Amino acid sequence: MPIEIPEFIIPLLPWIRGTVGLLLVGFIFIAAMGAVWLERKLSADIQSRMGPCRVGKYGLLQLVADAIKLFTKEDLRPLNADSLLFNNANIFMISSVLLMLVAIPVGAVFINGVEYPLAVTQMDISVLYIEAMSAISIFGIFMVAYGSNNKYSLLGAFRNFARMVGYEVPLGLSVVSVAVMTGSLSIVEISRAQGLLWNIFLQPIGFFVFFVSLMADMGRLPFDQNESEEELIAGWITEYCGMRFGLGFFAEYIHMILGSFLVALLFLGGWNVPSFVANNPVLGLIAPTGFLLVKTVFVLMVIIGLRWAVPRFRIDQVVDLSWKKLLPLALLNLVWAVALGLYLGA
């Protein structure tokens, strides 16, 4: 039986949707803490270790202990560091993920068969906005590296520049390919248009290019040459300690969660569920968001698993992979997406 909504509530539904979306976005910050724990436990299982197990049940309070340690550590700064750059770099890194958060829907609810995405805001060009906001973090990384007055930090930042330039192009082309086929740059419309026929089946090459480029953009192994400890100590973040290091570390994990959401939304069908589930007054409220979260966690586990399954590439191999392999594949996929979009549109 359909849910009866009082008439005075109907005009408030967009505001309610935005408020719920904002609360769920806040939940992502807590989820980032869970992602740290998940990586530690999953990595331990892969390496036949125990992992966190002494602080709280199953080691769940380990991150709380780490946060206390970081908060209480002395805030050291190199003698000849540029104070303006060194002190304010974290603002750019955290701002990048915050600005991305507001445009990424974290689920949807169906009321009387009508879909209400759980997003803080909806934009007609949300996929381009998200990609642009993601690139802001590079400014923070360069500010840390240059302001530290450390050659290892600066080398790590330059490696980050080289990787970003090489992989933003195929990443953008794979996103444009999805938008061309769908006919919209709105991530909500792209997710809605997939139905139960996911884009991963329509554009398998595009999915491969997007996923590899996303891994490189996040700086996850095997693409973490800017932090390679055997060459650069800790790369761009060498001179950071205490909560400065903690904020940079936390921003990286939020970026990883948002990247997992993007994979699920653009290629794995988003929150789409069968019509009988959407029309159910109870399942329609929880199943779409739950379905999306399950996909996101699965992608997150794959990203974590690849860290221990694939060895780190050399920086020259990383650059060759982007320009000589992924870029031609991205262009080929774009042609395929245009042809498929014309066919489906006809």
CSV table of C-alpha atoms in Angstrom, one decimal:
chain,number,residue,atom,x,y,z
A,1,MET,CA,0.0,0.0,0.0
A,2,PRO,CA,1.5,3.4,-1.0
A,3,ILE,CA,2.7,5.8,1.7
A,4,GLU,CA,0.4,8.8,2.1
A,5,ILE,CA,2.5,12.0,2.3
A,6,PRO,CA,0.8,15.1,3.8
A,7,GLU,CA,0.5,17.9,1.3
A,8,PHE,CA,2.4,20.4,3.4
A,9,ILE,CA,5.5,18.0,3.3
A,10,ILE,CA,5.6,17.7,-0.5
A,11,PRO,CA,7.1,21.1,-1.1
A,12,LEU,CA,9.7,20.4,1.6
A,13,LEU,CA,10.9,17.1,0.0
A,14,PRO,CA,13.8,18.6,-1.8
A,15,TRP,CA,15.1,20.2,1.4
A,16,ILE,CA,14.5,16.9,3.3
A,17,ARG,CA,16.4,15.1,0.6
A,18,GLY,CA,19.3,17.5,0.8
A,19,THR,CA,19.4,17.3,4.7
A,20,VAL,CA,19.4,13.5,4.6
A,21,GLY,CA,22.1,13.6,1.9
A,22,LEU,CA,24.2,15.9,4.1
A,23,LEU,CA,23.9,13.5,7.1
A,24,LEU,CA,25.0,10.6,4.9
A,25,VAL,CA,27.9,12.7,3.6
A,26,GLY,CA,28.9,13.1,7.3
A,27,PHE,CA,28.6,9.4,7.6
A,28,ILE,CA,31.3,9.1,4.9
A,29,PHE,CA,33.8,10.7,7.2
A,30,ILE,CA,33.1,7.9,9.7
A,31,ALA,CA,33.3,5.4,6.9
A,32,ALA,CA,36.8,6.7,6.2
A,33,MET,CA,37.8,5.6,9.7
A,34,GLY,CA,36.2,2.2,8.9
A,35,ALA,CA,38.1,2.1,5.6
A,36,VAL,CA,41.4,2.4,7.5
A,37,TRP,CA,40.4,-0.5,9.8
A,38,LEU,CA,39.2,-2.6,6.8
A,39,GLU,CA,42.5,-2.1,5.0
A,40,ARG,CA,44.5,-3.1,8.0
A,41,LYS,CA,42.4,-6.3,8.6
A,42,LEU,CA,42.2,-7.2,4.9
A,43,SER,CA,45.9,-6.7,4.4
A,44,ALA,CA,46.6,-8.8,7.5
A,45,ASP,CA,44.5,-11.6,6.1
A,46,ILE,CA,46.3,-11.5,2.8
A,47,GLN,CA,49.6,-11.7,4.6
A,48,SER,CA,48.5,-14.3,7.2
A,49,ARG,CA,48.8,-11.8,10.1
A,50,MET,CA,46.4,-10.9,12.9
A,51,GLY,CA,46.1,-7.2,12.2
A,52,PRO,CA,44.6,-4.8,14.8
A,53,CYS,CA,43.3,-7.0,17.6
A,54,ARG,CA,44.4,-5.5,21.0
A,55,VAL,CA,42.5,-2.2,21.2
A,56,GLY,CA,38.8,-2.8,21.4
A,57,LYS,CA,36.8,-5.7,19.9
A,58,TYR,CA,38.5,-6.9,16.7
A,59,GLY,CA,40.8,-3.9,17.0
A,60,LEU,CA,37.9,-1.4,16.2
A,61,LEU,CA,39.3,1.2,18.5
A,62,GLN,CA,42.8,1.1,17.0
A,63,LEU,CA,42.1,4.2,14.9
A,64,VAL,CA,40.9,6.1,18.1
A,65,ALA,CA,44.2,5.3,19.7
A,66,ASP,CA,46.1,6.4,16.6
A,67,ALA,CA,44.1,9.7,16.6
A,68,ILE,CA,45.0,10.3,20.2
A,69,LYS,CA,48.7,9.7,19.4
A,70,LEU,CA,48.6,12.1,16.4
A,71,PHE,CA,46.8,14.8,18.4
A,72,THR,CA,49.3,14.7,21.2
A,73,LYS,CA,52.5,14.5,19.0
A,74,GLU,CA,54.6,17.7,18.8
A,75,ASP,CA,54.0,19.7,15.7
A,76,LEU,CA,57.5,20.0,14.2
A,77,ARG,CA,58.4,22.2,11.2
A,78,PRO,CA,61.7,22.2,9.3
A,79,LEU,CA,63.9,25.2,10.1
A,80,ASN,CA,63.9,26.7,6.6
A,81,ALA,CA,60.4,25.7,5.7
A,82,ASP,CA,58.0,28.2,4.0
A,83,SER,CA,55.5,28.7,6.8
A,84,LEU,CA,52.7,30.0,4.7
A,85,LEU,CA,52.8,27.0,2.3
A,86,PHE,CA,53.7,24.4,4.9
A,87,ASN,CA,50.9,25.5,7.4
A,88,ASN,CA,48.1,25.9,4.9
A,89,ALA,CA,48.5,22.9,2.5
A,90,ASN,CA,46.1,20.7,4.4
A,91,ILE,CA,43.3,23.3,3.7
A,92,PHE,CA,43.5,22.4,0.0
A,93,MET,CA,43.6,18.7,0.5
A,94,ILE,CA,40.6,18.6,2.8
A,95,SER,CA,38.7,21.2,0.8
A,96,SER,CA,39.1,19.0,-2.3
A,97,VAL,CA,37.3,16.1,-0.8
A,98,LEU,CA,34.6,18.3,0.9
A,99,LEU,CA,33.8,20.0,-2.5
A,100,MET,CA,33.6,16.6,-4.1
A,101,LEU,CA,31.3,15.3,-1.4
A,102,VAL,CA,28.5,17.8,-2.0
A,103,ALA,CA,27.9,16.5,-5.6
A,104,ILE,CA,28.1,12.8,-5.1
A,105,PRO,CA,24.8,11.1,-4.4
A,106,VAL,CA,25.2,8.4,-1.7
A,107,GLY,CA,21.9,6.7,-2.4
A,108,ALA,CA,18.2,7.2,-3.1
A,109,VAL,CA,14.8,6.6,-1.7
A,110,PHE,CA,11.6,5.8,-3.5
A,111,ILE,CA,8.4,7.2,-2.2
A,112,ASN,CA,5.2,6.3,-4.0
A,113,GLY,CA,7.4,5.1,-6.9
A,114,VAL,CA,9.1,8.5,-7.2
A,115,GLU,CA,12.9,8.6,-6.9
A,116,TYR,CA,14.6,11.0,-4.6
A,117,PRO,CA,18.4,10.9,-4.8
A,118,LEU,CA,20.3,11.5,-1.6
A,119,ALA,CA,22.6,14.2,-2.6
A,120,VAL,CA,23.5,17.6,-1.1
A,121,THR,CA,23.1,19.2,-4.4
A,122,GLN,CA,22.4,18.2,-8.0
A,123,MET,CA,24.2,19.7,-10.9
A,124,ASP,CA,23.8,19.3,-14.7
A,125,ILE,CA,27.6,19.0,-15.0
A,126,SER,CA,28.3,17.1,-11.8
A,127,VAL,CA,30.8,14.6,-13.3
A,128,LEU,CA,32.9,17.5,-14.6
A,129,TYR,CA,32.6,19.3,-11.3
A,130,ILE,CA,33.7,16.3,-9.4
A,131,GLU,CA,36.8,15.7,-11.6
A,132,ALA,CA,37.8,19.4,-11.3
A,133,MET,CA,37.5,19.4,-7.5
A,134,SER,CA,39.5,16.2,-7.3
A,135,ALA,CA,42.4,18.0,-9.0
A,136,ILE,CA,42.5,20.7,-6.3
A,137,SER,CA,44.4,18.3,-4.0
A,138,ILE,CA,47.5,18.6,-6.2
A,139,PHE,CA,47.9,22.2,-5.1
A,140,GLY,CA,48.0,21.0,-1.4
A,141,ILE,CA,50.6,18.3,-2.2
A,142,PHE,CA,52.8,20.8,-4.0
A,143,MET,CA,52.5,23.3,-1.2
A,144,VAL,CA,53.6,20.7,1.3
A,145,ALA,CA,56.5,19.6,-0.9
A,146,TYR,CA,57.8,23.0,-1.9
A,147,GLY,CA,57.2,24.5,1.6
A,148,SER,CA,59.1,21.7,3.3
A,149,ASN,CA,62.4,22.7,1.7
A,150,ASN,CA,63.2,19.0,1.3
A,151,LYS,CA,64.5,17.5,-1.9
A,152,TYR,CA,62.7,14.1,-1.4
A,153,SER,CA,59.4,15.9,-0.8
A,154,LEU,CA,59.8,18.0,-4.0
A,155,LEU,CA,60.7,14.9,-6.1
A,156,GLY,CA,57.5,13.2,-4.8
A,157,ALA,CA,55.5,16.3,-5.8
A,158,PHE,CA,57.0,16.3,-9.3
A,159,ARG,CA,56.2,12.6,-9.7
A,160,ASN,CA,52.6,13.4,-8.6
A,161,PHE,CA,52.4,16.1,-11.3
A,162,ALA,CA,53.7,13.7,-14.0
A,163,ARG,CA,51.2,11.0,-13.0
A,164,MET,CA,48.3,13.4,-12.8
A,165,VAL,CA,48.9,14.9,-16.2
A,166,GLY,CA,49.2,11.5,-17.8
A,167,TYR,CA,46.1,9.9,-16.2
A,168,GLU,CA,43.6,12.8,-16.0
A,169,VAL,CA,43.3,12.7,-19.8
A,170,PRO,CA,42.2,9.0,-20.1
A,171,LEU,CA,40.1,9.4,-16.9
A,172,GLY,CA,38.3,12.4,-18.4
A,173,LEU,CA,37.8,10.7,-21.8
A,174,SER,CA,36.3,7.6,-20.1
A,175,VAL,CA,33.9,9.9,-18.1
A,176,VAL,CA,33.0,11.8,-21.3
A,177,SER,CA,32.3,8.5,-23.1
A,178,VAL,CA,29.7,7.6,-20.5
A,179,ALA,CA,28.2,11.0,-20.7
A,180,VAL,CA,28.0,10.9,-24.5
A,181,MET,CA,26.3,7.5,-24.4
A,182,THR,CA,23.8,8.7,-21.7
A,183,GLY,CA,23.3,12.2,-23.1
A,184,SER,CA,23.9,13.9,-19.8
A,185,LEU,CA,26.8,15.1,-17.6
A,186,SER,CA,24.7,14.7,-14.4
A,187,ILE,CA,25.8,11.8,-12.3
A,188,VAL,CA,22.3,11.3,-11.1
A,189,GLU,CA,21.0,11.0,-14.7
A,190,ILE,CA,23.9,8.6,-15.6
A,191,SER,CA,23.1,6.4,-12.7
A,192,ARG,CA,19.3,6.5,-13.4
A,193,ALA,CA,19.8,5.7,-17.2
A,194,GLN,CA,21.6,2.5,-16.6
A,195,GLY,CA,18.6,0.6,-15.1
A,196,LEU,CA,19.6,-3.0,-14.8
A,197,LEU,CA,21.9,-2.9,-17.8
A,198,TRP,CA,25.1,-1.5,-16.3
A,199,ASN,CA,27.6,0.5,-18.2
A,200,ILE,CA,30.4,-1.9,-17.4
A,201,PHE,CA,28.7,-4.3,-19.9
A,202,LEU,CA,28.2,-1.6,-22.5
A,203,GLN,CA,31.7,-0.1,-22.1
A,204,PRO,CA,34.1,-2.7,-20.7
A,205,ILE,CA,37.1,-0.9,-22.2
A,206,GLY,CA,35.9,2.4,-20.7
A,207,PHE,CA,35.5,0.8,-17.3
A,208,PHE,CA,39.0,-0.6,-17.4
A,209,VAL,CA,40.5,2.7,-18.4
A,210,PHE,CA,38.5,4.6,-15.8
A,211,PHE,CA,39.4,2.2,-13.0
A,212,VAL,CA,43.1,2.1,-13.7
A,213,SER,CA,43.2,5.9,-14.2
A,214,LEU,CA,41.3,6.3,-10.9
A,215,MET,CA,43.8,4.1,-9.1
A,216,ALA,CA,46.6,6.3,-10.4
A,217,ASP,CA,44.7,9.5,-9.5
A,218,MET,CA,44.3,8.3,-5.9
A,219,GLY,CA,47.9,7.4,-5.7
A,220,ARG,CA,47.2,3.9,-4.6
A,221,LEU,CA,49.6,1.0,-5.2
A,222,PRO,CA,50.9,0.2,-7.8
A,223,PHE,CA,50.8,4.0,-8.5
A,224,ASP,CA,52.2,5.5,-5.3
A,225,GLN,CA,55.6,6.5,-6.8
A,226,ASN,CA,55.2,9.9,-5.1
A,227,GLU,CA,55.5,8.2,-1.7
A,228,SER,CA,57.8,5.2,-2.5
A,229,GLU,CA,59.6,4.7,0.8
A,230,GLU,CA,62.6,2.9,-0.7
A,231,GLU,CA,63.4,5.9,-2.9
A,232,LEU,CA,61.9,9.1,-1.3
A,233,ILE,CA,61.6,8.2,2.4
A,234,ALA,CA,57.8,9.2,2.5
A,235,GLY,CA,57.7,11.4,-0.6
A,236,TRP,CA,55.8,14.7,-0.4
A,237,ILE,CA,54.6,14.1,3.2
A,238,THR,CA,58.1,13.4,4.6
A,239,GLU,CA,58.3,16.5,6.8
A,240,TYR,CA,54.7,16.3,8.1
A,241,CYS,CA,54.0,14.9,11.5
A,242,GLY,CA,51.2,14.8,14.1
A,243,MET,CA,47.8,15.9,12.9
A,244,ARG,CA,49.2,17.5,9.8
A,245,PHE,CA,50.1,14.0,8.7
A,246,GLY,CA,46.8,12.7,10.0
A,247,LEU,CA,44.7,15.1,7.9
A,248,GLY,CA,46.6,14.3,4.7
A,249,PHE,CA,46.3,10.6,5.5
A,250,PHE,CA,42.5,11.0,6.2
A,251,ALA,CA,41.9,13.0,3.0
A,252,GLU,CA,43.5,10.1,1.0
A,253,TYR,CA,41.1,7.6,2.5
A,254,ILE,CA,38.0,9.8,1.9
A,255,HIS,CA,39.2,10.2,-1.7
A,256,MET,CA,39.4,6.4,-2.0
A,257,ILE,CA,35.8,6.1,-0.7
A,258,LEU,CA,34.5,8.7,-3.1
A,259,GLY,CA,36.4,7.0,-6.0
A,260,SER,CA,34.6,3.8,-5.1
A,261,PHE,CA,31.3,5.6,-5.1
A,262,LEU,CA,32.1,7.0,-8.6
A,263,VAL,CA,32.8,3.5,-9.9
A,264,ALA,CA,29.5,2.2,-8.5
A,265,LEU,CA,27.5,5.1,-9.9
A,266,LEU,CA,29.1,5.4,-13.3
A,267,PHE,CA,29.6,1.8,-14.3
A,268,LEU,CA,27.9,-0.6,-11.8
A,269,GLY,CA,24.3,0.6,-12.0
A,270,GLY,CA,24.3,3.0,-9.0
A,271,TRP,CA,21.2,2.5,-6.8
A,272,ASN,CA,18.9,1.1,-9.5
A,273,VAL,CA,16.7,-1.8,-8.2
A,274,PRO,CA,13.9,-3.8,-9.9
A,275,SER,CA,10.6,-1.9,-10.1
A,276,PHE,CA,8.8,-4.2,-7.6
A,277,VAL,CA,11.5,-3.2,-5.0
A,278,ALA,CA,11.2,0.5,-5.8
A,279,ASN,CA,7.4,0.4,-5.5
A,280,ASN,CA,7.5,-1.4,-2.1
A,281,PRO,CA,6.8,1.1,0.6
A,282,VAL,CA,9.5,-0.3,2.9
A,283,LEU,CA,12.1,-1.7,0.6
A,284,GLY,CA,11.9,1.5,-1.5
A,285,LEU,CA,13.3,3.4,1.4
A,286,ILE,CA,16.3,1.3,2.2
A,287,ALA,CA,17.1,-1.1,-0.7
A,288,PRO,CA,18.5,1.4,-3.2
A,289,THR,CA,20.9,3.0,-0.8
A,290,GLY,CA,21.9,-0.4,0.6
A,291,PHE,CA,22.5,-1.7,-2.9
A,292,LEU,CA,24.8,1.2,-3.7
A,293,LEU,CA,26.7,0.8,-0.5
A,294,VAL,CA,27.3,-2.9,-1.1
A,295,LYS,CA,28.7,-2.1,-4.5
A,296,THR,CA,30.9,0.6,-3.1
A,297,VAL,CA,32.3,-1.6,-0.3
A,298,PHE,CA,33.1,-4.3,-2.9
A,299,VAL,CA,35.0,-1.8,-5.1
A,300,LEU,CA,36.8,-0.5,-2.0
A,301,MET,CA,37.9,-4.1,-1.1
A,302,VAL,CA,39.2,-4.6,-4.6
A,303,ILE,CA,41.2,-1.4,-4.4
A,304,ILE,CA,42.7,-2.5,-1.1
A,305,GLY,CA,43.4,-6.0,-2.3
A,306,LEU,CA,45.3,-4.7,-5.4
A,307,ARG,CA,47.7,-3.0,-3.1
A,308,TRP,CA,49.1,-6.4,-2.0
A,309,ALA,CA,48.6,-8.2,-5.3
A,310,VAL,CA,50.5,-5.9,-7.7
A,311,PRO,CA,54.1,-4.7,-7.2
A,312,ARG,CA,54.8,-1.0,-7.5
A,313,PHE,CA,55.6,0.3,-11.0
A,314,ARG,CA,58.6,2.4,-11.8
A,315,ILE,CA,57.7,6.0,-12.7
A,316,ASP,CA,58.7,5.5,-16.4
A,317,GLN,CA,56.4,2.5,-16.6
A,318,VAL,CA,53.6,4.6,-15.1
A,319,VAL,CA,54.0,7.4,-17.7
A,320,ASP,CA,54.3,4.9,-20.6
A,321,LEU,CA,51.1,3.1,-19.4
A,322,SER,CA,49.1,6.3,-19.5
A,323,TRP,CA,50.2,7.8,-22.8
A,324,LYS,CA,50.9,4.7,-24.8
A,325,LYS,CA,48.3,2.3,-23.6
A,326,LEU,CA,45.4,3.9,-21.8
A,327,LEU,CA,45.0,7.0,-24.0
A,328,PRO,CA,44.6,5.1,-27.2
A,329,LEU,CA,42.1,2.8,-25.5
A,330,ALA,CA,40.2,5.8,-24.1
A,331,LEU,CA,39.9,7.3,-27.6
A,332,LEU,CA,38.8,3.9,-29.0
A,333,ASN,CA,36.2,3.7,-26.3
A,334,LEU,CA,35.0,7.3,-27.1
A,335,VAL,CA,34.3,6.3,-30.7
A,336,TRP,CA,32.5,3.2,-29.5
A,337,ALA,CA,30.4,5.3,-27.0
A,338,VAL,CA,29.4,7.8,-29.8
A,339,ALA,CA,28.3,4.9,-32.1
A,340,LEU,CA,26.4,3.2,-29.2
A,341,GLY,CA,24.8,6.4,-28.2
A,342,LEU,CA,23.6,7.0,-31.8
A,343,TYR,CA,22.3,3.5,-32.0
A,344,LEU,CA,20.4,3.6,-28.6
A,345,GLY,CA,19.1,7.1,-29.4
A,346,ALA,CA,17.7,5.9,-32.7
